[in-house]
Amino acid sequence: MSDLRELYQQLILDHNKNPRNFQVLDSATRSAQGHNPLCGDKVQIYLQIDNDRITDISFQGSGCAISKASASLMTDAIKGKTLNEVEEQFRKFHTMLTDPTNTPDLDQMGKLAVFSGVRDYPARVKCATLSWHTLKAAIENAQTPVTTERDDA
Ligand code: ZN
């Protein structure tokens, strides 16, 4: 288990240092902003949606390693997925981070499982879920920025 933790740690550090899909998406059809005032994390998500499928996604922002790595891994995980699949993935991700009795299905979670350890640090859960809440707002085309202090993140 400690080897796994170390591997997870490295993945988070790698995605923080070299975030994937870290750019403005000129072809974006929707976008949303998110803010986690407790930590100071800020993220902007850009989406291109065709026929209920996310055909492209990118993000910009600044914040702690967990928030940045989470946004980076999220963009990798959901590119090409349908909106239903994304919603299901978010539900599983949220459960993994908040339900202490949950045992994440590593096959289903893929690299997102790296955040399973965040559950032991409740203050960081919002860092890891910020990009997902912002993604949801982008899908819904929300006009007001997301803040983690206004929902059950
Ligand atoms: Zn943070």
Coordinates of C-alpha atoms and ligand atoms in Angstrom, one line a residue:
M1 CA 0.0 0.0 0.0
S2 CA 2.8 2.4 0.7
D3 CA 4.2 1.8 -2.7
L4 CA 0.9 2.7 -4.2
R5 CA 0.8 5.9 -2.1
E6 CA 4.2 6.8 -3.4
L7 CA 3.1 6.2 -7.0
Y8 CA 0.0 8.3 -6.4
Q9 CA 2.1 11.1 -4.9
Q10 CA 4.4 11.1 -7.9
L11 CA 1.5 11.2 -10.4
I12 CA 0.0 14.2 -8.5
L13 CA 3.4 16.0 -8.6
D14 CA 3.8 15.2 -12.2
H15 CA 0.4 16.5 -13.2
N16 CA 1.0 19.6 -11.1
K17 CA 4.3 20.3 -12.8
N18 CA 3.2 19.4 -16.3
P19 CA -0.6 19.8 -16.4
R20 CA -2.3 18.2 -19.4
N21 CA -4.8 20.2 -21.6
F22 CA -3.6 23.4 -19.8
Q23 CA -4.6 26.0 -22.3
V24 CA -7.5 28.2 -23.5
L25 CA -9.7 26.2 -25.9
D26 CA -10.6 28.5 -28.8
S27 CA -13.2 26.1 -30.1
A28 CA -14.9 25.9 -26.7
T29 CA -18.7 26.0 -26.8
R30 CA -19.0 26.3 -23.0
S31 CA -16.9 27.3 -20.0
A32 CA -17.2 28.1 -16.3
Q33 CA -15.1 29.4 -13.5
G34 CA -14.5 27.8 -10.1
H35 CA -13.0 29.1 -6.9
N36 CA -12.1 27.4 -3.7
P37 CA -11.6 30.3 -1.2
L38 CA -10.4 28.1 1.6
C39 CA -7.2 27.3 -0.3
G40 CA -7.2 29.9 -3.0
D41 CA -7.6 27.5 -5.9
K42 CA -9.0 29.0 -9.1
V43 CA -9.9 27.1 -12.3
Q44 CA -11.5 27.8 -15.6
I45 CA -12.8 24.9 -17.6
Y46 CA -13.4 25.0 -21.4
L47 CA -15.6 22.5 -23.1
Q48 CA -16.4 21.5 -26.6
I49 CA -19.6 19.4 -26.6
D50 CA -21.0 17.7 -29.7
N51 CA -24.1 15.6 -29.5
D52 CA -23.9 15.0 -25.7
R53 CA -20.3 14.1 -25.9
I54 CA -17.3 16.0 -24.7
T55 CA -15.1 16.1 -27.7
D56 CA -12.5 18.5 -26.3
I57 CA -11.7 20.0 -22.9
S58 CA -9.0 22.2 -21.4
F59 CA -8.4 24.2 -18.3
Q60 CA -6.5 27.2 -16.9
G61 CA -6.0 28.3 -13.4
S62 CA -3.8 28.5 -10.4
G63 CA -3.8 26.8 -7.1
C64 CA -2.3 24.0 -5.0
A65 CA -0.8 20.8 -6.4
I66 CA -3.9 18.8 -5.7
S67 CA -6.3 21.2 -7.4
K68 CA -4.1 21.5 -10.5
A69 CA -3.4 17.8 -10.7
S70 CA -7.1 17.0 -10.2
A71 CA -8.1 19.3 -13.1
S72 CA -5.3 17.8 -15.3
L73 CA -6.3 14.2 -14.6
M74 CA -10.0 15.0 -15.0
T75 CA -9.5 16.5 -18.5
D76 CA -7.6 13.3 -19.5
A77 CA -10.2 11.1 -17.9
I78 CA -13.3 12.6 -19.5
K79 CA -12.2 13.6 -23.0
G80 CA -14.4 11.7 -25.5
K81 CA -17.0 10.6 -22.9
T82 CA -20.7 11.3 -23.0
L83 CA -22.3 13.6 -20.5
N84 CA -24.0 10.6 -18.8
E85 CA -20.7 8.9 -18.4
V86 CA -19.1 12.1 -17.0
E87 CA -21.9 12.4 -14.5
E88 CA -21.4 8.8 -13.4
Q89 CA -17.7 9.4 -13.1
F90 CA -18.1 12.5 -11.0
R91 CA -20.5 10.6 -8.7
K92 CA -18.0 7.8 -8.2
F93 CA -15.1 10.3 -7.7
H94 CA -17.1 12.3 -5.1
T95 CA -18.0 9.1 -3.2
M96 CA -14.4 8.0 -3.2
L97 CA -13.4 11.3 -1.6
T98 CA -16.1 11.6 0.9
D99 CA -17.4 8.2 1.9
P100 CA -14.9 6.5 4.3
T101 CA -16.6 3.1 3.7
N102 CA -16.1 3.3 0.0
T103 CA -13.5 1.0 -1.6
P104 CA -12.7 2.6 -5.0
D105 CA -12.9 0.3 -8.0
L106 CA -9.4 0.9 -9.4
D107 CA -10.3 -0.3 -12.8
Q108 CA -13.2 2.1 -13.1
M109 CA -11.4 5.0 -11.5
G110 CA -8.2 4.6 -13.5
K111 CA -5.7 7.3 -12.6
L112 CA -8.4 9.3 -10.7
A113 CA -7.8 6.8 -7.9
V114 CA -4.7 8.8 -7.0
F115 CA -7.0 11.1 -5.0
S116 CA -8.4 8.3 -2.8
G117 CA -5.9 9.3 -0.1
V118 CA -7.2 12.9 0.0
R119 CA -10.2 11.6 1.9
D120 CA -7.9 11.5 5.0
Y121 CA -7.4 15.2 4.7
P122 CA -10.9 16.7 4.7
A123 CA -9.6 20.3 4.0
R124 CA -8.2 19.1 0.7
V125 CA -11.3 17.4 -0.6
K126 CA -12.5 20.7 -2.0
C127 CA -9.2 21.1 -3.8
A128 CA -9.7 17.8 -5.5
T129 CA -13.4 18.3 -6.3
L130 CA -13.2 22.0 -7.5
S131 CA -12.5 21.2 -11.1
W132 CA -15.4 18.6 -11.2
H133 CA -17.9 21.1 -9.8
T134 CA -16.7 23.6 -12.3
L135 CA -17.0 21.1 -15.1
K136 CA -20.6 20.4 -14.1
A137 CA -21.2 24.2 -14.1
A138 CA -19.7 24.4 -17.6
I139 CA -21.9 21.5 -18.9
E140 CA -24.9 23.4 -17.5
N141 CA -23.6 26.6 -18.9
A142 CA -23.8 28.3 -15.5
Q143 CA -23.2 32.0 -15.7
T144 CA -22.2 32.5 -12.0
P145 CA -18.8 31.2 -10.9
V146 CA -18.7 28.1 -8.8
T147 CA -17.5 28.5 -5.2
T148 CA -16.9 25.5 -3.0
E149 CA -18.3 27.5 -0.1
R150 CA -21.8 27.3 -1.6
D151 CA -22.4 23.6 -2.1
D152 CA -21.6 20.3 -0.4
A153 CA -18.2 19.9 -2.0
Ligands
ZN1 ZN -6.1 23.6 -2.9

